[in-house]
Tab-separated table of N, CA and C in Angstrom:
chain	number	residue	atom	x	y	z
X	1	MET	N	0.523	19.665	53.701
X	1	MET	CA	0.564	18.277	53.286
X	1	MET	C	-0.736	17.914	52.575
X	2	LYS	N	-1.878	18.290	53.221
X	2	LYS	CA	-3.172	17.985	52.632
X	2	LYS	C	-3.354	18.741	51.316
X	3	THR	N	-2.895	19.999	51.261
X	3	THR	CA	-2.991	20.813	50.056
X	3	THR	C	-2.173	20.199	48.935
X	4	ASN	N	-0.995	19.664	49.250
X	4	ASN	CA	-0.120	19.022	48.277
X	4	ASN	C	-0.798	17.791	47.683
X	5	LEU	N	-1.462	17.000	48.504
X	5	LEU	CA	-2.171	15.809	48.054
X	5	LEU	C	-3.347	16.183	47.162
X	6	ILE	N	-4.088	17.231	47.516
X	6	ILE	CA	-5.217	17.696	46.702
X	6	ILE	C	-4.706	18.227	45.363
X	7	SER	N	-3.600	18.952	45.376
X	7	SER	CA	-3.012	19.486	44.138
X	7	SER	C	-2.632	18.345	43.192
X	8	LYS	N	-2.007	17.312	43.750
X	8	LYS	CA	-1.620	16.167	42.928
X	8	LYS	C	-2.848	15.477	42.346
X	9	ALA	N	-3.898	15.359	43.146
X	9	ALA	CA	-5.125	14.717	42.676
X	9	ALA	C	-5.762	15.526	41.548
X	10	VAL	N	-5.782	16.867	41.701
X	10	VAL	CA	-6.356	17.728	40.663
X	10	VAL	C	-5.538	17.628	39.381
X	11	VAL	N	-4.223	17.637	39.479
X	11	VAL	CA	-3.347	17.516	38.298
X	11	VAL	C	-3.566	16.156	37.637
X	12	MET	N	-3.633	15.117	38.427
X	12	MET	CA	-3.850	13.772	37.877
X	12	MET	C	-5.196	13.686	37.167
X	13	LEU	N	-6.227	14.266	37.772
X	13	LEU	CA	-7.554	14.282	37.165
X	13	LEU	C	-7.531	15.050	35.845
X	14	ALA	N	-6.815	16.168	35.816
X	14	ALA	CA	-6.709	16.961	34.582
X	14	ALA	C	-5.994	16.171	33.484
X	15	VAL	N	-4.947	15.463	33.852
X	15	VAL	CA	-4.200	14.655	32.874
X	15	VAL	C	-5.080	13.541	32.329
X	16	VAL	N	-5.806	12.871	33.201
X	16	VAL	CA	-6.696	11.787	32.761
X	16	VAL	C	-7.785	12.329	31.854
X	17	MET	N	-8.399	13.452	32.229
X	17	MET	CA	-9.462	14.055	31.410
X	17	MET	C	-8.928	14.471	30.040
X	18	ALA	N	-7.737	15.062	30.013
X	18	ALA	CA	-7.135	15.484	28.737
X	18	ALA	C	-6.858	14.271	27.850
X	19	SER	N	-6.375	13.189	28.458
X	19	SER	CA	-6.115	11.967	27.692
X	19	SER	C	-7.394	11.387	27.111
X	20	VAL	N	-8.440	11.337	27.916
X	20	VAL	CA	-9.719	10.791	27.467
X	20	VAL	C	-10.295	11.650	26.348
X	21	MET	N	-10.245	12.975	26.518
X	21	MET	CA	-10.781	13.866	25.492
X	21	MET	C	-9.976	13.764	24.199
X	22	ASN	N	-8.661	13.662	24.301
X	22	ASN	CA	-7.810	13.536	23.124
X	22	ASN	C	-8.091	12.218	22.410
X	23	PHE	N	-8.247	11.136	23.162
X	23	PHE	CA	-8.541	9.828	22.574
X	23	PHE	C	-9.888	9.837	21.867
X	24	SER	N	-10.902	10.405	22.503
X	24	SER	CA	-12.229	10.408	21.885
X	24	SER	C	-12.257	11.301	20.658
X	25	ALA	N	-11.512	12.397	20.651
X	25	ALA	CA	-11.469	13.278	19.472
X	25	ALA	C	-10.786	12.575	18.314
X	26	SER	N	-9.689	11.872	18.581
X	26	SER	CA	-8.997	11.180	17.492
X	26	SER	C	-9.786	9.965	17.027
X	27	ALA	N	-10.524	9.332	17.912
X	27	ALA	CA	-11.323	8.172	17.517
X	27	ALA	C	-12.528	8.582	16.683
X	28	SER	N	-13.061	9.785	16.927
X	28	SER	CA	-14.234	10.214	16.173
X	28	SER	C	-13.856	10.727	14.787
X	29	ASN	N	-12.580	11.031	14.547
X	29	ASN	CA	-12.167	11.562	13.256
X	29	ASN	C	-10.899	10.862	12.758
X	30	PRO	N	-10.935	9.545	12.559
X	30	PRO	CA	-9.739	8.862	12.067
X	30	PRO	C	-9.565	9.135	10.572
X	31	THR	N	-8.340	8.957	10.096
X	31	THR	CA	-8.121	9.064	8.653
X	31	THR	C	-8.730	7.821	8.032
X	32	GLN	N	-9.641	8.030	7.111
X	32	GLN	CA	-10.280	6.915	6.431
X	32	GLN	C	-9.796	6.893	4.995
X	33	TYR	N	-9.827	5.732	4.413
X	33	TYR	CA	-9.418	5.574	3.041
X	33	TYR	C	-10.604	5.093	2.213
X	34	VAL	N	-10.713	5.628	1.029
X	34	VAL	CA	-11.769	5.257	0.102
X	34	VAL	C	-11.077	4.718	-1.136
X	35	LYS	N	-11.575	3.611	-1.672
X	35	LYS	CA	-10.937	3.044	-2.862
X	35	LYS	C	-11.910	3.044	-4.035
X	36	ASN	N	-11.339	3.189	-5.207
X	36	ASN	CA	-12.097	3.123	-6.449
X	36	ASN	C	-11.420	2.082	-7.334
X	37	GLU	N	-12.138	1.001	-7.616
X	37	GLU	CA	-11.582	-0.075	-8.439
X	37	GLU	C	-12.097	0.053	-9.865
X	38	GLU	N	-11.184	-0.019	-10.819
X	38	GLU	CA	-11.541	0.004	-12.232
X	38	GLU	C	-11.455	-1.424	-12.757
X	39	MET	N	-12.542	-1.874	-13.362
X	39	MET	CA	-12.636	-3.266	-13.801
X	39	MET	C	-12.753	-3.353	-15.320
X	40	THR	N	-12.186	-4.409	-15.872
X	40	THR	CA	-12.408	-4.797	-17.260
X	40	THR	C	-12.932	-6.225	-17.178
X	41	GLY	N	-14.228	-6.372	-17.330
X	41	GLY	CA	-14.845	-7.678	-17.086
X	41	GLY	C	-14.717	-7.997	-15.612
X	42	GLU	N	-14.112	-9.142	-15.307
X	42	GLU	CA	-13.915	-9.543	-13.912
X	42	GLU	C	-12.518	-9.219	-13.401
X	43	LEU	N	-11.692	-8.577	-14.231
X	43	LEU	CA	-10.318	-8.275	-13.840
X	43	LEU	C	-10.187	-6.820	-13.396
X	44	MET	N	-9.536	-6.627	-12.251
X	44	MET	CA	-9.281	-5.278	-11.776
X	44	MET	C	-8.045	-4.749	-12.511
X	45	THR	N	-8.206	-3.675	-13.273
X	45	THR	CA	-7.090	-3.113	-14.016
X	45	THR	C	-6.420	-1.960	-13.276
X	46	ALA	N	-7.143	-1.333	-12.343
X	46	ALA	CA	-6.558	-0.251	-11.556
X	46	ALA	C	-7.348	-0.068	-10.264
X	47	LYS	N	-6.652	0.440	-9.261
X	47	LYS	CA	-7.296	0.774	-7.988
X	47	LYS	C	-6.675	2.071	-7.496
X	48	THR	N	-7.528	3.047	-7.185
X	48	THR	CA	-7.060	4.324	-6.657
X	48	THR	C	-7.518	4.437	-5.207
X	49	ILE	N	-6.582	4.792	-4.336
X	49	ILE	CA	-6.853	4.950	-2.913
X	49	ILE	C	-6.863	6.451	-2.610
X	50	PHE	N	-7.943	6.904	-1.975
X	50	PHE	CA	-8.084	8.304	-1.581
X	50	PHE	C	-8.086	8.386	-0.059
X	51	LYS	N	-7.490	9.445	0.501
X	51	LYS	CA	-7.613	9.738	1.926
X	51	LYS	C	-8.876	10.565	2.093
X	52	ASN	N	-9.692	10.193	3.068
X	52	ASN	CA	-10.908	10.936	3.374
X	52	ASN	C	-10.658	11.718	4.659
X	53	GLU	N	-10.476	13.018	4.511
X	53	GLU	CA	-10.238	13.875	5.662
X	53	GLU	C	-11.358	14.902	5.744
X	54	ASP	N	-12.193	14.754	6.746
X	54	ASP	CA	-13.320	15.671	6.968
X	54	ASP	C	-14.230	15.767	5.748
X	55	GLY	N	-14.464	14.637	5.103
X	55	GLY	CA	-15.370	14.598	3.961
X	55	GLY	C	-14.747	15.036	2.648
X	56	ARG	N	-13.473	15.373	2.661
X	56	ARG	CA	-12.782	15.744	1.424
X	56	ARG	C	-11.863	14.601	1.027
X	57	LEU	N	-11.885	14.240	-0.256
X	57	LEU	CA	-11.051	13.156	-0.753
X	57	LEU	C	-9.772	13.707	-1.365
X	58	TYR	N	-8.657	13.103	-0.978
X	58	TYR	CA	-7.353	13.477	-1.504
X	58	TYR	C	-6.699	12.249	-2.113
X	59	ARG	N	-6.150	12.403	-3.311
X	59	ARG	CA	-5.460	11.282	-3.954
X	59	ARG	C	-4.303	10.839	-3.075
X	60	HIS	N	-4.093	9.502	-3.025
X	60	HIS	CA	-3.042	8.957	-2.169
X	60	HIS	C	-2.168	7.971	-2.948
X	61	LEU	N	-2.730	6.838	-3.337
X	61	LEU	CA	-1.992	5.804	-4.072
X	61	LEU	C	-2.819	5.307	-5.248
X	62	ARG	N	-2.134	4.829	-6.285
X	62	ARG	CA	-2.814	4.238	-7.434
X	62	ARG	C	-2.039	2.989	-7.845
X	63	TYR	N	-2.777	1.891	-8.007
X	63	TYR	CA	-2.202	0.634	-8.457
X	63	TYR	C	-2.763	0.306	-9.837
X	64	THR	N	-1.912	-0.136	-10.739
X	64	THR	CA	-2.375	-0.623	-12.037
X	64	THR	C	-1.882	-2.057	-12.193
X	65	TYR	N	-2.717	-2.879	-12.828
X	65	TYR	CA	-2.433	-4.300	-12.976
X	65	TYR	C	-2.462	-4.691	-14.448
X	66	THR	N	-1.594	-5.651	-14.822
X	66	THR	CA	-1.671	-6.265	-16.148
X	66	THR	C	-1.760	-7.770	-15.958
X	67	TYR	N	-2.339	-8.433	-16.960
X	67	TYR	CA	-2.629	-9.861	-16.872
X	67	TYR	C	-2.129	-10.570	-18.129
X	68	ASP	N	-1.918	-11.884	-18.019
X	68	ASP	CA	-1.575	-12.683	-19.196
X	68	ASP	C	-2.849	-13.283	-19.788
X	69	THR	N	-2.696	-14.145	-20.791
X	69	THR	CA	-3.854	-14.722	-21.475
X	69	THR	C	-4.655	-15.673	-20.590
X	70	GLU	N	-4.048	-16.114	-19.474
X	70	GLU	CA	-4.744	-16.991	-18.530
X	70	GLU	C	-5.325	-16.198	-17.358
X	71	ASN	N	-5.387	-14.883	-17.502
X	71	ASN	CA	-5.915	-13.971	-16.479
X	71	ASN	C	-5.140	-14.023	-15.162
X	72	ARG	N	-3.835	-14.269	-15.256
X	72	ARG	CA	-2.965	-14.221	-14.084
X	72	ARG	C	-2.264	-12.862	-14.063
X	73	VAL	N	-2.104	-12.317	-12.880
X	73	VAL	CA	-1.419	-11.030	-12.758
X	73	VAL	C	0.027	-11.182	-13.231
X	74	THR	N	0.461	-10.284	-14.128
X	74	THR	CA	1.847	-10.289	-14.584
X	74	THR	C	2.620	-9.073	-14.072
X	75	SER	N	1.897	-8.016	-13.677
X	75	SER	CA	2.576	-6.885	-13.050
X	75	SER	C	1.600	-6.057	-12.218
X	76	LYS	N	2.163	-5.450	-11.205
X	76	LYS	CA	1.427	-4.514	-10.352
X	76	LYS	C	2.342	-3.309	-10.186
X	77	GLU	N	1.828	-2.149	-10.577
X	77	GLU	CA	2.612	-0.928	-10.490
X	77	GLU	C	1.911	0.048	-9.554
X	78	ALA	N	2.682	0.631	-8.645
X	78	ALA	CA	2.127	1.588	-7.685
X	78	ALA	C	2.689	2.966	-7.961
X	79	SER	N	1.817	3.969	-7.779
X	79	SER	CA	2.219	5.372	-7.915
X	79	SER	C	1.678	6.139	-6.724
X	80	LYS	N	2.427	7.155	-6.297
X	80	LYS	CA	2.002	8.054	-5.218
X	80	LYS	C	1.590	9.380	-5.839
X	81	TRP	N	0.619	10.041	-5.227
X	81	TRP	CA	0.193	11.344	-5.715
X	81	TRP	C	1.145	12.408	-5.185
X	82	ASP	N	1.663	13.235	-6.083
X	82	ASP	CA	2.512	14.362	-5.721
X	82	ASP	C	1.687	15.627	-5.908
X	83	SER	N	1.244	16.219	-4.806
X	83	SER	CA	0.354	17.380	-4.890
X	83	SER	C	1.062	18.607	-5.448
X	84	SER	N	2.370	18.717	-5.275
X	84	SER	CA	3.069	19.881	-5.825
X	84	SER	C	3.199	19.783	-7.348
X	85	LYS	N	3.363	18.572	-7.866
X	85	LYS	CA	3.447	18.367	-9.317
X	85	LYS	C	2.073	18.144	-9.943
X	86	GLU	N	1.082	17.877	-9.074
X	86	GLU	CA	-0.268	17.536	-9.544
X	86	GLU	C	-0.215	16.349	-10.511
X	87	ALA	N	0.517	15.294	-10.091
X	87	ALA	CA	0.682	14.132	-10.965
X	87	ALA	C	0.978	12.887	-10.135
X	88	TRP	N	0.698	11.727	-10.740
X	88	TRP	CA	1.060	10.461	-10.129
X	88	TRP	C	2.547	10.227	-10.392
X	89	VAL	N	3.282	9.881	-9.351
X	89	VAL	CA	4.715	9.629	-9.451
X	89	VAL	C	4.954	8.149	-9.175
X	90	PRO	N	5.694	7.451	-10.051
X	90	PRO	CA	5.943	6.020	-9.825
X	90	PRO	C	6.573	5.761	-8.457
X	91	TYR	N	6.179	4.628	-7.865
X	91	TYR	CA	6.654	4.259	-6.530
X	91	TYR	C	7.370	2.907	-6.562
X	92	PHE	N	6.672	1.846	-6.978
X	92	PHE	CA	7.303	0.544	-7.127
X	92	PHE	C	6.584	-0.255	-8.200
X	93	LYS	N	7.250	-1.329	-8.640
X	93	LYS	CA	6.646	-2.228	-9.619
X	93	LYS	C	6.998	-3.653	-9.229
X	94	MET	N	6.002	-4.532	-9.332
X	94	MET	CA	6.213	-5.947	-9.074
X	94	MET	C	5.827	-6.709	-10.338
X	95	ASP	N	6.780	-7.449	-10.890
X	95	ASP	CA	6.519	-8.280	-12.065
X	95	ASP	C	6.431	-9.732	-11.624
X	96	VAL	N	5.534	-10.476	-12.267
X	96	VAL	CA	5.326	-11.882	-11.934
X	96	VAL	C	5.562	-12.709	-13.194
X	97	PHE	N	6.439	-13.703	-13.098
X	97	PHE	CA	6.735	-14.594	-14.224
X	97	PHE	C	6.355	-16.014	-13.833
X	98	TYR	N	5.632	-16.684	-14.718
X	98	TYR	CA	5.169	-18.048	-14.475
X	98	TYR	C	5.902	-18.983	-15.431
X	99	ALA	N	6.561	-20.028	-14.894
X	99	ALA	CA	7.246	-20.997	-15.761
X	99	ALA	C	7.560	-22.275	-14.995
X	100	ASN	N	7.278	-23.412	-15.625
X	100	ASN	CA	7.695	-24.729	-15.106
X	100	ASN	C	7.448	-24.917	-13.609
X	101	ASN	N	6.219	-24.799	-13.181
X	101	ASN	CA	5.847	-24.980	-11.772
X	101	ASN	C	6.591	-24.039	-10.828
X	102	GLU	N	6.955	-22.877	-11.337
X	102	GLU	CA	7.571	-21.852	-10.501
X	102	GLU	C	6.923	-20.505	-10.796
X	103	VAL	N	6.924	-19.679	-9.780
X	103	VAL	CA	6.481	-18.303	-9.933
X	103	VAL	C	7.606	-17.428	-9.411
X	104	GLU	N	8.059	-16.506	-10.260
X	104	GLU	CA	9.122	-15.589	-9.860
X	104	GLU	C	8.532	-14.201	-9.699
X	105	LEU	N	8.761	-13.605	-8.527
X	105	LEU	CA	8.323	-12.239	-8.246
X	105	LEU	C	9.553	-11.344	-8.268
X	106	SER	N	9.460	-10.270	-9.023
X	106	SER	CA	10.536	-9.297	-9.108
X	106	SER	C	9.984	-7.959	-8.637
X	107	TYR	N	10.621	-7.391	-7.631
X	107	TYR	CA	10.161	-6.134	-7.029
X	107	TYR	C	11.251	-5.086	-7.197
X	108	ALA	N	10.874	-3.905	-7.683
X	108	ALA	CA	11.848	-2.822	-7.832
X	108	ALA	C	11.204	-1.494	-7.461
X	109	ARG	N	11.995	-0.633	-6.856
X	109	ARG	CA	11.543	0.714	-6.513
X	109	ARG	C	11.908	1.662	-7.645
X	110	TRP	N	11.154	2.739	-7.766
X	110	TRP	CA	11.391	3.744	-8.791
X	110	TRP	C	12.626	4.562	-8.417
X	111	ASN	N	13.507	4.757	-9.393
X	111	ASN	CA	14.688	5.582	-9.219
X	111	ASN	C	14.465	6.864	-10.017
X	112	SER	N	14.234	7.964	-9.332
X	112	SER	CA	13.912	9.220	-10.015
X	112	SER	C	15.109	9.783	-10.782
X	113	LYS	N	16.328	9.401	-10.418
X	113	LYS	CA	17.512	9.898	-11.123
X	113	LYS	C	17.653	9.260	-12.506
X	114	SER	N	17.358	7.964	-12.582
X	114	SER	CA	17.475	7.280	-13.878
X	114	SER	C	16.123	7.141	-14.580
X	115	ASN	N	15.055	7.559	-13.902
X	115	ASN	CA	13.687	7.422	-14.436
X	115	ASN	C	13.375	5.988	-14.859
X	116	ALA	N	13.705	5.059	-13.966
X	116	ALA	CA	13.468	3.642	-14.255
X	116	ALA	C	13.288	2.880	-12.945
X	117	TYR	N	12.716	1.691	-13.062
X	117	TYR	CA	12.559	0.810	-11.898
X	117	TYR	C	13.840	-0.002	-11.744
X	118	ASP	N	14.854	0.596	-11.156
X	118	ASP	CA	16.113	-0.117	-10.998
X	118	ASP	C	16.686	-0.028	-9.595
X	119	SER	N	15.938	0.567	-8.695
X	119	SER	CA	16.419	0.735	-7.337
X	119	SER	C	15.931	-0.405	-6.445
X	120	SER	N	16.856	-1.051	-5.751
X	120	SER	CA	16.549	-2.125	-4.792
X	120	SER	C	15.772	-3.281	-5.434
X	121	ILE	N	16.276	-3.805	-6.516
X	121	ILE	CA	15.596	-4.927	-7.179
X	121	ILE	C	15.740	-6.185	-6.317
X	122	LYS	N	14.613	-6.814	-6.055
X	122	LYS	CA	14.577	-8.056	-5.269
X	122	LYS	C	13.822	-9.103	-6.069
X	123	LYS	N	14.286	-10.345	-6.018
X	123	LYS	CA	13.596	-11.434	-6.714
X	123	LYS	C	13.363	-12.577	-5.748
X	124	THR	N	12.198	-13.179	-5.881
X	124	THR	CA	11.833	-14.331	-5.073
X	124	THR	C	11.204	-15.365	-5.985
X	125	VAL	N	11.591	-16.625	-5.812
X	125	VAL	CA	11.041	-17.705	-6.629
X	125	VAL	C	10.309	-18.680	-5.713
X	126	TYR	N	9.071	-19.005	-6.101
X	126	TYR	CA	8.253	-19.957	-5.353
X	126	TYR	C	8.033	-21.191	-6.213
X	127	GLU	N	8.138	-22.355	-5.600
X	127	GLU	CA	7.867	-23.608	-6.292
X	127	GLU	C	6.392	-23.958	-6.105
X	128	MET	N	5.747	-24.389	-7.182
X	128	MET	CA	4.322	-24.730	-7.154
X	128	MET	C	4.153	-26.231	-7.409
X	129	ASN	N	3.046	-26.797	-6.878
X	129	ASN	CA	2.739	-28.191	-7.202
X	129	ASN	C	1.815	-28.228	-8.423
X	130	ASP	N	1.332	-29.409	-8.790
X	130	ASP	CA	0.491	-29.547	-9.983
X	130	ASP	C	-0.847	-28.827	-9.860
X	131	ASP	N	-1.290	-28.538	-8.633
X	131	ASP	CA	-2.553	-27.822	-8.411
X	131	ASP	C	-2.339	-26.312	-8.268
X	132	ASN	N	-1.143	-25.839	-8.638
X	132	ASN	CA	-0.775	-24.417	-8.527
X	132	ASN	C	-0.832	-23.899	-7.094
X	133	VAL	N	-0.475	-24.748	-6.159
X	133	VAL	CA	-0.400	-24.364	-4.754
X	133	VAL	C	1.080	-24.231	-4.404
X	134	THR	N	1.419	-23.179	-3.684
X	134	THR	CA	2.816	-22.947	-3.324
X	134	THR	C	3.310	-24.036	-2.385
X	135	LEU	N	4.421	-24.662	-2.791
X	135	LEU	CA	5.019	-25.689	-1.945
X	135	LEU	C	6.055	-25.080	-1.007
X	136	MET	N	6.937	-24.253	-1.574
X	136	MET	CA	7.995	-23.679	-0.747
X	136	MET	C	8.635	-22.496	-1.452
X	137	LEU	N	9.315	-21.720	-0.662
X	137	LEU	CA	10.127	-20.640	-1.192
X	137	LEU	C	11.388	-21.293	-1.748
X	138	ALA	N	11.610	-21.159	-3.043
X	138	ALA	CA	12.748	-21.808	-3.671
X	138	ALA	C	14.017	-20.987	-3.512
X	139	SER	N	13.946	-19.678	-3.727
X	139	SER	CA	15.149	-18.844	-3.581
X	139	SER	C	14.771	-17.367	-3.552
X	140	THR	N	15.722	-16.587	-3.038
X	140	THR	CA	15.576	-15.128	-3.061
X	140	THR	C	16.886	-14.546	-3.567
X	141	LYS	N	16.789	-13.402	-4.217
X	141	LYS	CA	17.998	-12.740	-4.758
X	141	LYS	C	17.966	-11.283	-4.394
């Protein structure tokens, strides 16, 4: 009986120690991300996100932005790095349209079969007040 209790205590202690060691090892080496922003004047035209694993940087995501004449974002395009192709592969695109106190956001995923942004298109319209502050969600499609 006493041996059984000691065995359970030793097993429990081993489990706790293994958990603590595993937690501290993962906490000391988390996946970190490093970003590189490309600017044109005060506007960010692109941002590349790298994974930092043991001091080595690996390409992860890339965002590119376009603006209108009033320096408002008109599109944001995301690409994922494909290490087998050694190339950026389109992921999603968000277009922004401004008109008559409304802002329409159009989101589409990349369709590799048609080579176009036509997969899962979603649209959302926001109503703005005279100070360009969002009043309410007007509609979704």
